[in-house]
Amino acid sequence: MDKEEKKVQVVAPEKLTGIKLTQPTTYAAGITGVKVAMDHAIKEMGAVRAFQTLMKMNQKNGFDCPGCAWPDPDDKRSVLGEYCENGAKALAEEATLKKVGIDFFAQHSIQEISTWSDYEIGKSGRLTHPMILKEGKNHYEKIEWQDAFELIGKELNKLDSPNEAIFYTSGRSSNEAAFLYALFIRAFGTNNMPDCSNMCHESSGVALSQTLGIGKGSVTLDDLHKADVVMVIGQNPGTNHPRMLSALQNCKNNGGKIITINPLAEAGLKKFKNPQKVVDYFTGGTTLTDVFLQVKINQDVALLKSIMMKLNQMDESDGDIWDHDFIKNKTANYQELIQDLKSHDLQELIRQSGVDENEINDAVNILAPAKKIIICWAMGLTQHKNGVENIKECVNLLLLKGSVGIDGGGTCPVRGHSNVQGDRTVGIVHHPNKESSKNIERVFGFKPAMENGLDTVGSIQAMYEGKAKIFVALGGNFVPAASDTYYTAQALQNCDLTVSISTKLNRTHLIRGKVSLILPTLGRSEKDHFEGKERFVTVENSMGKVHASQGKLKPASKHLMSEPDIVANIAEATLGKKHVVPWMAMAKDYGLIREKIGEIISGFKGYNKNAKDGFYLPNNAREGDFSKLPGGKAQFTVCKLPNHQLKENEFILMTIRSHDQFNTTIYGLHDRYRGIQNERRVIFMNPKDMDKLSLKKLDLVDLISEYDGIERKANKFHIIPYEIPEGNLASYFPETNVLVPINHFADGSRTPISKSVVVRVAGH
Ligand SMILES: Nc1nc2c(c(=O)[nH]1)N[C@H]1C(S)=C(S)[C@@H](COP(=O)(O)OP(=O)(O)OC[C@H]3O[C@@H](n4cnc5c(=O)[nH]c(N)nc54)[C@H](O)[C@@H]3O)O[C@H]1N2
Ligand SMILES: Nc1nc2c(c(=O)[nH]1)N[C@H]1C(S)=C(S)[C@@H](COP(=O)(O)OP(=O)(O)OC[C@H]3O[C@@H](n4cnc5c(=O)[nH]c(N)nc54)[C@H](O)[C@@H]3O)O[C@H]1N2
Ligand code: SF4
Ligand SMILES: [Mo]
């Protein structure tokens, strides 16, 4: 092979696919949603298999949807199916009949595959065999499982320090797999456990732990139905948590109100036609949002401050707006917060937020008499430099109203991956928890690593600088998901060994260390047999409920191993057969893993007995118990306003999801609700900004970001005139990740600034 051929494309080709524009829709779901869901499922899975499997998804005794982390109802499940359009797409993607086997890799070099789009790579199908990419080779070849494990063990043991290894986790792994993985990593001697959460809800975890004493949300699904007001901030549930719309509809039917804060008028937040309610087809569905505040990107703090100032003025004149008993008994720093509010100029805050004052007044009038308030949020708040403070400002409002720890009120960070929350609970954290460390020592008789490990950004930097040499990923697609794609790719290419435990082929598999391994694993929807016995796993949803998930489909290949089996084998190959932890026995019997989780992590007593019915984990904020916080009180925080010094012709770009993707997995090329067909290389821009730059609809442009003197470029995007605030842009992730600088992230959580990247727009 010549030198040219050896280059792998680390980013997807900047190739256009033939855009068509339609009108953005005004409602989500409805009959089109059902049709699209079935089209995807039938195309990938075959009709009979698709229908049968979908009926088992999110049912008791069935399997948990591999899509997002939205909870299922506690009791009654719908006989029509408990899933949404994007849940069906997630299943179709996993349960596809297409295969990526030994022949596939013999036929296609990594260089060739890298010239395909991420959509094409994903559509190749399911991985079927363990594969190795040897040093200097361009094709993956088959390797026996045992040889792969021995190679990993040998390489890990060769390192000068365990801290030269990085162990990534994406949030789809079960509690059992994640617990075993974390246990192994800490027995090996490091806490280098970067996790997809670091790029996602880390800001929520940090803000909530510091203010309310628990890094998770406080509400249940039932609370959403009972709330007086639900605020949906920085979240697009119609696409990313579609069944949340049923909960919002329920809330509305019970007399609740919804306030939406978003730079985009997302379809699902306007109107929802419930696919399970025949009446919705005739009545046009439910209008969900009562007040829409079209905030400028990253001006939520300004907006929330202006809302709180107005409410505070009402409280000072009439009283009874804030919950003064709650504030007095349960909170700290109230005076500081009020003083700070008063130090701002209201009109200046309103101007900065970009929202019309009359609309702010509408929101204020809804909030004033309300007590049961829930704030839901996702990436629109977390992925900014002030991501942690964005969330603390939401907590401030809830605490002022006494809305935390009551029925129908509280915090609702809406989680991404279907078990990202569970993975963290059972031990995937780079800052080791003292209590569970002590318990590990008591239960297993070894001292787990105690030094703080590296998070996602820290791991990438360490690999880039040659300080870490082995990268192991339990799921995920690290290179396109992380920021600064070229930098991240170089970091992996500097490694001696890269290992991916995956269900499907993705770009990270092509970005090799000296040697690379792909270890194919079972998906959620598949039967997990061991010596003739069927096993089940457990997961935790966005609201802290743990429950069982049991796959129903025949596995994509008989050569797949379950995630716990793979982890246990790696552990044994690394630590030896005589290690104090019975790795293989635990992998064989997940009940034993659950028993140990019960002994080590609080809240899991009776785990095996309760797994099938499901159980809620303890949640101090839900109970209104803040005793573990300073002074035993929930904490108000004085939050600063974000400071963006934009130069002439600079914009703030948010990198968001289309309706047809799950993170880096591209289901299709449409973004139906936003009126985009057959193209992902688009930038949404305000028509006034287009005029300023003399741009016309569909013109082609490049994006340039410049941080610390380094220019980063993403080329060839169609300009789409869109109802987005002036000075703001939106485009899809992961195409725009090349623009996100590695060393710019949220203060306190180190979450990359994926929703506020400063860019210039240039003609292509
Ligand atoms: N179908 C599908 N489901 C998914 C995923 C998927 O890719 N596809 N991903 C999963 C994962 S891992 C996650 S974390 C979640 C992500 O769920 P979301 O957070 O809903 O995903 P994003 O597309 O990143 O959308 C961010 C929303 O925030 C808004 N926004 C951006 N910046 C700001 C801001 O400064 N202020 C405010 N108020 N709003 C802002 C955007 O307009 C957009 O509506 O979804 C999960 N579910
Ligand atoms: N610019 C920008 N970047 C972002 C974001 C953004 O909004 N903007 N969002 C961030 C967020 S919120 C997140 S969570 C991360 C996501 O980062 P990741 O979690 O790393 O990425 P995914 O695309 O979800 O990973 C998909 C891959 O997971 C594997 N997989 C799927 N199911 C399973 C399974 O059951 N087991 C195993 N072992 N593997 C499986 C498949 O091989 C698939 O290719 O991206 C982040 N990156
Ligand atoms: S809302 Fe999320 S978990 Fe529920 S079916 Fe849809 S994608 Fe799956
Ligand atoms: Mo996420």
Short mmCIF file of C-alpha atoms and ligand atoms in Angstrom, two decimals, residues 171 196-201 241 379 382-383 414-417 420 657 662-663 733, ligand 4:
data_model
loop_
_atom_site.label_atom_id
_atom_site.label_comp_id
_atom_site.label_asym_id
_atom_site.label_seq_id
_atom_site.Cartn_x
_atom_site.Cartn_y
_atom_site.Cartn_z
CA GLY A 171 -24.36 5.26 28.96
CA CYS A 196 -20.26 10.20 28.22
CA SER A 197 -21.78 12.10 31.16
CA ASN A 198 -18.70 14.30 31.17
CA MET A 199 -19.91 15.67 27.82
CA CYS A 200 -23.54 15.65 28.83
CA HIS A 201 -25.17 16.14 32.26
CA HIS A 241 -37.40 12.29 24.80
CA MET A 379 -28.06 20.03 26.92
CA THR A 382 -25.30 22.08 30.51
CA GLN A 383 -22.98 22.54 27.53
CA VAL A 414 -33.68 14.82 31.57
CA ARG A 415 -31.01 12.20 31.00
CA GLY A 416 -29.64 11.10 27.67
CA HIS A 417 -28.52 7.51 27.26
CA VAL A 420 -26.23 6.74 31.88
CA ARG A 657 -29.40 16.86 17.31
CA PHE A 662 -28.98 9.20 18.27
CA ASN A 663 -25.83 11.11 19.09
CA PHE A 733 -23.44 17.44 16.02
MO MO B 4 -26.00 12.76 26.55
#
